[in-house]
Protein backbone atom coordinates (compact mmCIF):
# COMPACT_ATOMS: atom_id res chain seq x y z
CA MET A 1 -12.17 134.79 40.91
CA PRO A 2 -9.55 137.44 41.57
CA LEU A 3 -5.99 136.35 42.62
CA GLU A 4 -4.90 137.40 46.05
CA ILE A 5 -1.79 137.16 48.27
CA ARG A 6 -2.21 134.78 51.27
CA GLN A 7 0.02 133.55 53.86
CA LEU A 8 0.29 129.80 54.71
CA PRO A 9 1.77 129.05 58.09
CA LYS A 10 4.75 126.96 59.21
CA MET A 11 3.53 123.43 59.60
CA ARG A 12 4.93 119.78 60.23
CA LEU A 13 3.76 117.60 57.52
CA ALA A 14 3.69 113.84 56.98
CA TYR A 15 4.09 113.09 53.34
CA MET A 16 4.51 110.53 50.73
CA ARG A 17 6.51 111.53 47.52
CA HIS A 18 5.99 110.69 43.90
CA THR A 19 8.94 111.06 41.55
CA GLY A 20 7.96 111.14 37.94
CA PRO A 21 5.53 113.01 35.57
CA TYR A 22 2.90 114.97 37.18
CA GLY A 23 -0.57 113.63 36.02
CA PRO A 24 -2.69 110.46 36.70
CA ALA A 25 0.01 108.93 38.86
CA LEU A 26 -0.72 111.57 41.46
CA GLY A 27 -4.12 110.32 41.82
CA GLN A 28 -2.71 107.06 42.76
CA LEU A 29 -0.53 108.55 45.36
CA TRP A 30 -3.37 110.42 46.89
CA GLU A 31 -5.33 107.11 47.31
CA ARG A 32 -2.18 105.44 48.94
CA PHE A 33 -1.65 108.46 51.14
CA GLY A 34 -5.40 108.47 52.22
CA GLN A 35 -5.15 104.93 53.13
CA TRP A 36 -2.13 105.46 55.14
CA CYS A 37 -3.75 108.51 56.96
CA ALA A 38 -6.76 106.42 57.82
CA GLU A 39 -4.33 103.63 59.18
CA HIS A 40 -2.52 106.30 61.26
CA ARG A 41 -5.78 107.83 62.55
CA LEU A 42 -5.14 111.21 60.71
CA SER A 43 -8.52 111.24 58.75
CA GLU A 44 -11.04 112.00 61.56
CA PRO A 45 -12.03 114.69 61.88
CA ARG A 46 -11.28 115.39 58.27
CA PRO A 47 -8.14 117.35 57.85
CA ARG A 48 -6.91 119.72 55.26
CA PHE A 49 -4.65 118.22 52.63
CA TYR A 50 -1.63 119.68 50.89
CA GLY A 51 -0.01 118.73 47.75
CA LEU A 52 3.47 120.13 47.15
CA SER A 53 4.83 120.39 43.71
CA LEU A 54 8.68 120.48 44.36
CA ASP A 55 9.81 121.12 40.64
CA ASP A 56 8.40 123.26 37.82
CA PRO A 57 7.51 120.81 34.97
CA ALA A 58 8.50 123.61 32.42
CA CYS A 59 12.09 123.33 33.49
CA THR A 60 12.48 120.13 35.17
CA PRO A 61 12.61 116.82 33.18
CA PRO A 62 9.25 114.70 33.74
CA GLU A 63 11.09 111.80 35.29
CA GLN A 64 12.72 114.20 37.97
CA CYS A 65 9.60 116.07 38.98
CA ARG A 66 8.73 115.50 42.69
CA TYR A 67 5.31 115.90 44.46
CA ASP A 68 4.56 115.25 47.98
CA ALA A 69 0.94 114.38 49.26
CA CYS A 70 0.77 115.88 52.79
CA VAL A 71 -1.21 116.23 55.88
CA GLN A 72 -0.41 118.47 59.06
CA VAL A 73 0.78 116.45 61.91
CA GLY A 74 2.09 117.12 65.52
CA VAL A 75 5.39 116.03 66.89
CA GLY A 76 6.02 112.62 67.92
CA LEU A 77 4.21 110.79 64.90
CA ARG A 78 6.06 107.71 63.95
CA THR A 79 5.70 107.34 60.22
CA GLY A 80 7.36 104.11 59.30
CA PRO A 81 8.63 103.26 55.91
CA ASP A 82 5.74 104.33 53.78
CA ALA A 83 5.70 108.19 54.90
CA GLN A 84 8.11 110.87 55.82
CA VAL A 85 8.01 114.08 58.02
CA GLN A 86 9.01 117.47 56.83
CA ASP A 87 8.92 120.95 58.06
CA PHE A 88 7.13 123.31 55.68
CA ALA A 89 8.29 126.93 55.95
CA GLY A 90 5.11 128.67 55.11
CA GLY A 91 5.26 132.19 53.82
CA ASP A 92 3.42 134.49 51.13
CA TYR A 93 1.60 132.94 48.22
CA LEU A 94 -0.42 134.21 45.08
CA CYS A 95 -3.65 132.18 45.55
CA GLN A 96 -6.33 131.29 43.30
CA ARG A 97 -9.43 128.74 43.66
CA PHE A 98 -9.47 125.90 41.10
CA HIS A 99 -12.35 123.73 39.92
CA GLY A 100 -11.88 121.19 37.18
CA THR A 101 -10.53 117.91 36.64
CA GLY A 102 -6.93 116.48 37.09
CA ALA A 103 -6.51 116.97 33.28
CA GLU A 104 -7.12 120.74 33.73
CA ILE A 105 -5.11 121.58 36.59
CA GLY A 106 -1.80 121.89 34.86
CA ALA A 107 -3.27 124.70 32.54
CA ALA A 108 -4.58 126.42 35.76
CA TRP A 109 -1.10 126.27 37.12
CA ALA A 110 0.26 127.78 33.87
CA ALA A 111 -2.16 130.67 33.93
CA LEU A 112 -1.52 131.34 37.56
CA GLY A 113 2.28 131.89 36.62
CA ALA A 114 1.66 133.82 33.49
CA PRO A 115 3.01 137.42 33.17
CA GLY A 116 1.05 140.08 34.66
CA GLN A 117 -0.65 137.95 37.39
CA LEU A 118 1.34 139.42 40.31
CA PRO A 119 0.40 142.75 42.11
CA GLU A 120 2.85 145.57 41.92
CA GLY A 121 5.88 145.02 44.07
CA TRP A 122 5.81 141.11 44.08
CA GLU A 123 7.80 138.40 42.23
CA PHE A 124 7.65 134.62 42.13
CA ASP A 125 9.89 132.76 44.64
CA ALA A 126 11.41 129.29 44.01
CA ARG A 127 9.73 127.63 46.97
CA PRO A 128 7.36 124.70 46.17
CA ALA A 129 3.88 125.32 44.71
CA VAL A 130 1.11 124.30 46.85
CA GLU A 131 -2.33 122.72 46.29
CA VAL A 132 -4.46 123.03 49.43
CA TYR A 133 -7.60 120.53 49.70
CA ASP A 134 -10.15 121.95 52.14
CA GLU A 135 -11.73 119.53 54.66
CA ASP A 136 -14.80 119.25 52.45
CA PHE A 137 -12.75 118.01 49.50
CA ALA A 138 -14.73 115.68 47.02
CA VAL A 139 -14.49 114.65 43.67
CA ASP A 140 -17.64 114.29 41.44
CA PRO A 141 -18.04 110.80 40.49
CA LYS A 142 -19.69 111.50 37.23
CA THR A 143 -17.11 114.06 35.91
CA GLY A 144 -13.99 113.73 37.87
CA ALA A 145 -14.19 117.42 38.82
CA PHE A 146 -12.92 118.84 42.09
CA ALA A 147 -12.01 121.94 43.72
CA CYS A 148 -9.02 123.19 45.52
CA TRP A 149 -6.78 126.31 46.10
CA LEU A 150 -3.64 126.92 43.96
CA TYR A 151 -0.86 128.60 45.96
CA ALA A 152 2.40 129.89 43.94
CA ALA A 153 5.17 131.11 46.19
CA VAL A 154 5.96 134.73 46.01
CA ARG A 155 7.94 137.50 47.88
CA LYS A 156 8.14 141.29 47.95
CA HIS A 157 10.80 142.75 45.75
CA ALA A 158 13.87 143.57 47.71
């Protein structure tokens, strides 16, 4: 599937954070976050979820990598001790559809950031990378495969 530049809007996000290596622990984070969303009535109708990778594992020690499991919320939500709220700035992103397993998503991220992926006049930006999980998100129980969108932050050359 071809890469394209898309915009993500500014959003207010409720989130839970994982600090440590990206990998299997993120599945556990998403399970806890999904339960929290259900308890706070944020799961119906089924929302779009966002995964924010705040650190590049290629240059950040694994134990310092941060990842936020997020859902868009309105003002006035009381989160309690388990979740926080943040304002997401939005902006331009290089986007690609991913289909595979959790073990394969790291290679997909690396390919998205490889040289030659950006259209002329664009450069990567230091804002968080974003995984977008559409409302119909599901994991195949036999293979563990799922689909999402990968968004790498970009900006036009100055």
